[in-house]
Coordinates of C-alpha atoms and ligand atoms in Angstrom, one line a residue:
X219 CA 8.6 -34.8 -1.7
X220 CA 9.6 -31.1 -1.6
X221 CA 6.4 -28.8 -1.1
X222 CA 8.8 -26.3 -3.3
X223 CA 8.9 -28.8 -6.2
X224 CA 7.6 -27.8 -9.8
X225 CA 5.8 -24.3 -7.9
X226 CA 5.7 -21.6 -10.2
X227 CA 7.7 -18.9 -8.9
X228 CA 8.4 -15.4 -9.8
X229 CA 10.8 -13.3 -7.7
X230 CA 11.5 -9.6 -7.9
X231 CA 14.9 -7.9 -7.4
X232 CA 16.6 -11.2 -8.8
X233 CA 20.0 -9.8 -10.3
X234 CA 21.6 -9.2 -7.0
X235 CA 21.3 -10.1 -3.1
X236 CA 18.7 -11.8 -1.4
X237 CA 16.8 -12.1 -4.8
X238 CA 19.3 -13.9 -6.3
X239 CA 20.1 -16.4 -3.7
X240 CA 16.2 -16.9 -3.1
X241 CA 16.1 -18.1 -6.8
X242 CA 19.4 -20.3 -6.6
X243 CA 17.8 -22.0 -3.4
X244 CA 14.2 -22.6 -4.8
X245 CA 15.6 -23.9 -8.4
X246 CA 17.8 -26.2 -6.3
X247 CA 14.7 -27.5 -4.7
X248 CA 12.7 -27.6 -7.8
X249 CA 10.7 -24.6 -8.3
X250 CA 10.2 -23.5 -11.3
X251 CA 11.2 -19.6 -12.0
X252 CA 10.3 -16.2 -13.2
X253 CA 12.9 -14.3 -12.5
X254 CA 12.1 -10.1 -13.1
X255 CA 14.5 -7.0 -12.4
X256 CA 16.1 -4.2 -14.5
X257 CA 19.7 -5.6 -15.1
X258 CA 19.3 -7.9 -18.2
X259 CA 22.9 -8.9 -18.2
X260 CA 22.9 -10.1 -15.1
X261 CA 19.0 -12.1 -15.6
X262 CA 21.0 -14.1 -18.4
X263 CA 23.9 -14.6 -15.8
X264 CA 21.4 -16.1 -13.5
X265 CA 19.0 -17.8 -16.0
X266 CA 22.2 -19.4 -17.3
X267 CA 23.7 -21.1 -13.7
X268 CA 20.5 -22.0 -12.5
X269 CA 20.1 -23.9 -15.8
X270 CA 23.7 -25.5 -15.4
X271 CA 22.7 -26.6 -12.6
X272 CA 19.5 -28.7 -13.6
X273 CA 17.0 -26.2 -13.1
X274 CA 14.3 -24.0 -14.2
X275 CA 14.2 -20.4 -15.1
X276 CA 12.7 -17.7 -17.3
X277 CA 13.3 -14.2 -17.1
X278 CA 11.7 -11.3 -18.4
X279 CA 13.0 -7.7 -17.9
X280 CA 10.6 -5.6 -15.5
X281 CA 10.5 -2.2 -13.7
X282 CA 8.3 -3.1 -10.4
X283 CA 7.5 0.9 -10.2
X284 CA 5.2 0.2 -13.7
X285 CA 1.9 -1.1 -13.0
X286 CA 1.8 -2.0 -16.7
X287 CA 5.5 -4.1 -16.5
X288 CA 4.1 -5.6 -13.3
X289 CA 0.9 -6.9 -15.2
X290 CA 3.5 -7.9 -18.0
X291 CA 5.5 -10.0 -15.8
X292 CA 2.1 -11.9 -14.4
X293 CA 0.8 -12.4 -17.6
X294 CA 4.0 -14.0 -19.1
X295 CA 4.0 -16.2 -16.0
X296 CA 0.7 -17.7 -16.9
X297 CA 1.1 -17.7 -20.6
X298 CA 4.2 -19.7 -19.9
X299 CA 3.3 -22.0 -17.2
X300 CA -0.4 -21.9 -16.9
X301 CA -0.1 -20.8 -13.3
X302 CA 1.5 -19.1 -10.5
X303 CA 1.5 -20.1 -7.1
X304 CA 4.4 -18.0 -5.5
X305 CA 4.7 -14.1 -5.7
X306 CA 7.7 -12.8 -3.8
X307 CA 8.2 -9.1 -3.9
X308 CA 11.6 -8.6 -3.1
X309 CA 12.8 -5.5 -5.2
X310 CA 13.9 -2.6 -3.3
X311 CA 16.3 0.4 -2.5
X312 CA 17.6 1.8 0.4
X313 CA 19.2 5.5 0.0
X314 CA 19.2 6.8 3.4
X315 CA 19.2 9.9 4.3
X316 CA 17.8 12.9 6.6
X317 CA 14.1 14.4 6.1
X318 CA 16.0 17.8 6.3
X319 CA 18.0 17.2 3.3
X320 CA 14.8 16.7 1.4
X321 CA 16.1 14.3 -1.5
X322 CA 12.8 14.6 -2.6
X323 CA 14.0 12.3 -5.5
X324 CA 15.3 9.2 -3.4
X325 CA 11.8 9.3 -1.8
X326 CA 9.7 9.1 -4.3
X327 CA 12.3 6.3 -5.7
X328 CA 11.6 4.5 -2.2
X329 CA 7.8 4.8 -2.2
X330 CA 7.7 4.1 -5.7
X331 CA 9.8 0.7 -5.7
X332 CA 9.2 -0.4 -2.0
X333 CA 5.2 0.5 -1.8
X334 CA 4.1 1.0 -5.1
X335 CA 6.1 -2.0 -6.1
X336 CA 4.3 -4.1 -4.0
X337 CA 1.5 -3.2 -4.6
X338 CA 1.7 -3.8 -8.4
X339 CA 2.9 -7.0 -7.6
X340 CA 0.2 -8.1 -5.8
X341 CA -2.7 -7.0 -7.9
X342 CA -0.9 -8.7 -11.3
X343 CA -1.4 -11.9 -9.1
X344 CA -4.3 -11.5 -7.1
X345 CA -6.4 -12.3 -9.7
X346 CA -5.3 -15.6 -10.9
X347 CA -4.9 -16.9 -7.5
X348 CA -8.7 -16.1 -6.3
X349 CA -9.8 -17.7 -9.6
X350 CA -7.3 -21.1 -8.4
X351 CA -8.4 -20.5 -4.8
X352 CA -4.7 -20.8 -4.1
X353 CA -1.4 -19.0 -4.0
X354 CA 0.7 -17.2 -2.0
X355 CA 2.6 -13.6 -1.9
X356 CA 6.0 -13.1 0.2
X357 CA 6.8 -9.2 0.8
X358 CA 9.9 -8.8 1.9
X359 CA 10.5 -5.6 4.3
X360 CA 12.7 -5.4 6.9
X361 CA 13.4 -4.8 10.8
X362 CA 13.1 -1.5 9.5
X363 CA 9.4 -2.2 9.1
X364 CA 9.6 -2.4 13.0
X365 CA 11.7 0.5 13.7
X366 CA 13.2 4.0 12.7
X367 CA 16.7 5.3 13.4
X368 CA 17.7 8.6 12.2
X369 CA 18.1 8.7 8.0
X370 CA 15.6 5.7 7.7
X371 CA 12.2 8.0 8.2
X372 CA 11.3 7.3 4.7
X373 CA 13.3 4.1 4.1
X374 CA 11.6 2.6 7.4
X375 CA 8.0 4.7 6.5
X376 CA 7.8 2.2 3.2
X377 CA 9.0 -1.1 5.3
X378 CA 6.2 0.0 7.3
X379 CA 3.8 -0.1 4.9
X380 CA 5.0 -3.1 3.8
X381 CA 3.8 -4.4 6.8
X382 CA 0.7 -3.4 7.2
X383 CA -0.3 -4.2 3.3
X384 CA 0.7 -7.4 3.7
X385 CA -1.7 -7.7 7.0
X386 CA -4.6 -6.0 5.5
X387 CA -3.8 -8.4 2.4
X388 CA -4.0 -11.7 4.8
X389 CA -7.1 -10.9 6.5
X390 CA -8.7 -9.8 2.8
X391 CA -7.3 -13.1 1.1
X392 CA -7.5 -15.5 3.7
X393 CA -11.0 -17.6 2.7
X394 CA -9.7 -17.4 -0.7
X395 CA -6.8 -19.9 0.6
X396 CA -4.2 -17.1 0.1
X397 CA -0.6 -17.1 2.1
X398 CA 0.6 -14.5 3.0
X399 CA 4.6 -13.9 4.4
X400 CA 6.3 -10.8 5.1
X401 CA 10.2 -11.2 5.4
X402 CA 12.1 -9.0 8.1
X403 CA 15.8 -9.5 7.1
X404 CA 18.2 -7.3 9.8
X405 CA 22.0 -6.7 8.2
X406 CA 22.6 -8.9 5.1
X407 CA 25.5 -8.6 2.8
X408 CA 24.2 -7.1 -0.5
X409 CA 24.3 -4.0 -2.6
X410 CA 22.3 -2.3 -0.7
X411 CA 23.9 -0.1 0.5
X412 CA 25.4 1.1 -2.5
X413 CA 23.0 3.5 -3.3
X414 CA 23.5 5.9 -0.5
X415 CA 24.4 9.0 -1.8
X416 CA 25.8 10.9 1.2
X417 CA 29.3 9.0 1.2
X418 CA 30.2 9.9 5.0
X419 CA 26.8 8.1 5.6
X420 CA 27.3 5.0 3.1
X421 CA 30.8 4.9 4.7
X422 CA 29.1 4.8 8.4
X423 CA 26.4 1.9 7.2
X424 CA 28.8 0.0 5.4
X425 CA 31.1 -0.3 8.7
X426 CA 27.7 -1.0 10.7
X427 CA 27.2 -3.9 8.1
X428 CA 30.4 -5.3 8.6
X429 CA 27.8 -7.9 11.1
X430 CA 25.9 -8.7 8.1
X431 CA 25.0 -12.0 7.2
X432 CA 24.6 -14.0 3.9
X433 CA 22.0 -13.4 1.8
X434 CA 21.6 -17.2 1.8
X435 CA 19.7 -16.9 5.3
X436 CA 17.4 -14.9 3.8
X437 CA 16.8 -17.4 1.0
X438 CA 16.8 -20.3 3.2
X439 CA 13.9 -18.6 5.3
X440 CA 11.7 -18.1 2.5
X441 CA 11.9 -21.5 1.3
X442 CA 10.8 -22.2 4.6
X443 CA 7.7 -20.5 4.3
X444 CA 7.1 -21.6 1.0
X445 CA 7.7 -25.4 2.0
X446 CA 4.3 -25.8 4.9
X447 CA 1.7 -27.5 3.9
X448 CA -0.9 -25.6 2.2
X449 CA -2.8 -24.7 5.4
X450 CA 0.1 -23.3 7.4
X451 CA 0.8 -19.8 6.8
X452 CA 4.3 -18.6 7.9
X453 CA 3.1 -14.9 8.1
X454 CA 6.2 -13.1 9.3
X455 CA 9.8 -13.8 9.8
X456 CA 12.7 -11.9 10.8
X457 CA 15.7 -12.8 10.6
X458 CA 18.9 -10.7 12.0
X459 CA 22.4 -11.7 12.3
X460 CA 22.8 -12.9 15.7
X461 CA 25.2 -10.1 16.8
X462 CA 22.8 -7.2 15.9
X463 CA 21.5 -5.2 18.8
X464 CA 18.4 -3.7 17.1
Ligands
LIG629 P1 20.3 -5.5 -3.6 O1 20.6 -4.0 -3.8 O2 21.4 -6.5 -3.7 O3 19.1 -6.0 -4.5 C1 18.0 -5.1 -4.8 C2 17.3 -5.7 -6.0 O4 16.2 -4.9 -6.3 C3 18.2 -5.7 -7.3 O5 18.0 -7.0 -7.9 C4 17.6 -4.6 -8.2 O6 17.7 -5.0 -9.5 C5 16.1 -4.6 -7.7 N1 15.5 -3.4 -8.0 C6 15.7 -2.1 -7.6 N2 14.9 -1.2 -8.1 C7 14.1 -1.9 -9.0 C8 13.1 -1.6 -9.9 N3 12.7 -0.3 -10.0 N4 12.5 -2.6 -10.6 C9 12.9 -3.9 -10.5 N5 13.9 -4.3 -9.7 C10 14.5 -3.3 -8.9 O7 19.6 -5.5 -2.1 P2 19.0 -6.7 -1.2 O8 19.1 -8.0 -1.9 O9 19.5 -6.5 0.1 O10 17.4 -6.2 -1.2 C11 16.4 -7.1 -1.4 C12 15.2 -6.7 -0.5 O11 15.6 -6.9 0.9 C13 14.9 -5.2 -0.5 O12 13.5 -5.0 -0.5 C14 15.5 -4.6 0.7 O13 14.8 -3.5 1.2 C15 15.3 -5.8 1.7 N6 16.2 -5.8 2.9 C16 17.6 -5.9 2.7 C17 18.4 -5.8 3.9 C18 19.8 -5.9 3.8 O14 20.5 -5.7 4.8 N7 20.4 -6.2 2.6 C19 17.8 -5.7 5.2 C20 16.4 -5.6 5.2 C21 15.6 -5.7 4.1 P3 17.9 -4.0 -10.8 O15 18.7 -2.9 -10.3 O16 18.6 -4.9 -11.8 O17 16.5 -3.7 -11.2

């Protein structure tokens, strides 16, 4: 029987992209789904086909840069479904650009959805999860949590941090029989992209992305993760289009 099966699972970033097909893949396998981002419209969209299809899914609007919404969004898991046994924090933007151009507005929009987000995630779960003495958080970063090319300083400063949250989170959480997975996608075909407000640039990226791969992958590898036996810990993955360089 699928290790995915009946798991209580809230995603982040759900009404587009990798978030999206994440939660198609897990309802397809069972799980059973919290789905949380800003777009309401498109939560029903999704709540509705994954429930045309035979499986299971709540949503609940949520802003991952409020602590409060975050703790809102755990706490409606477990009033719903007594549990949760898979946090994946998946939310994020990407709105490139140089340090010299000081969009001091896009950074804090970075730090506050790709770090803080994170964060917020994690601590609305922790707690239940210690009590169970089970659980398990999937951050998704990004190759660009393993390098910096010019216009990703901040972009790739965040994915870094990802990173190294997620590590100090394993070795903290680890006798509380805690899993932790950070997911490195490379080019993947989303809306990403879209929010880059220097055109010439989102022009440049979007031809660069042309090599991008479905967000299916993505999802595909986090079920992955999410399907080991309790004592195996898939603690990082990347995954890149076969074609890209870095
Ligand atoms: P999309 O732009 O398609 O999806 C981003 C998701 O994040 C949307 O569902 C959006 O929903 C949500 N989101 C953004 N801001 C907030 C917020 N404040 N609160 C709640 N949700 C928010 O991009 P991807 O699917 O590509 O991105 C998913 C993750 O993958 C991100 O962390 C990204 O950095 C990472 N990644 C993507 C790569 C790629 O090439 N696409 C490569 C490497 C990493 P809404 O606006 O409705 O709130």
């Amino acid at each position: 029987m699928s290790n995915i099966k009946d798991k209580i699972v809230i995603i982040t970033g759900v009404s587009s992209g990798i978030g999206e097909a994440t939660a198609k893949e897990l309802a397809s396998k069972g799980a059973k789904l919290v789905l949380a981002a800003r777009r309401e419209d498109r939560l029903i969209k999704l709540q509705q086909e994954i429930q045309n299809t035979g499986g299971l899914a709540l949503y609940i609007v949520t802003d991952v840069s409020s602590h409060e919404q975050m703790e809102e969004l755990a706490d409606f898991a477990l009033k719903e479904f007594g549990k949760i046994d898979v946090m994946i924090n998946n939310a994020g933007v990407m709105p490139l650009s140089t340090v010299y151009e000081k969009k001091m507005n896009e950074w804090d929009t970075m730090i506050d959805v790709n770090i803080k987000g994170v964060l917020y995630g994690i601590a609305a779960v922790l707690p239940s999860m210690r009590e169970r003495k089970e659980g398990h958080i999937i951050n998704v970063s990004s190759v660009a949590g393993h390098l910096v090319f010019p216009t990703s300083s901040v972009y790739s400063g965040t994915k870094f941090a990802v990173l190294a949250i997620t590590e100090g989170l394993r070795q903290e959480e680890c006798n509380n029989n805690i899993r932790t997975t950070i997911i490195c996608p490379g080019s993947v075909d989303t809306e990403l992209t879209d929010h880059i407000s220097d055109a010439n640039l989102k022009h440049s990226i979007k031809k660069q992305s042309e090599i991008a791969i479905h967000p299916n992958s993505i999802a595909r590898a986090i079920a992955f993760a999410i399907e080991q036996p309790s004592d195996v810990a898939i603690n990082e993955l990347i995954i890149r289009p076969t074609i890209q360089q870095l």
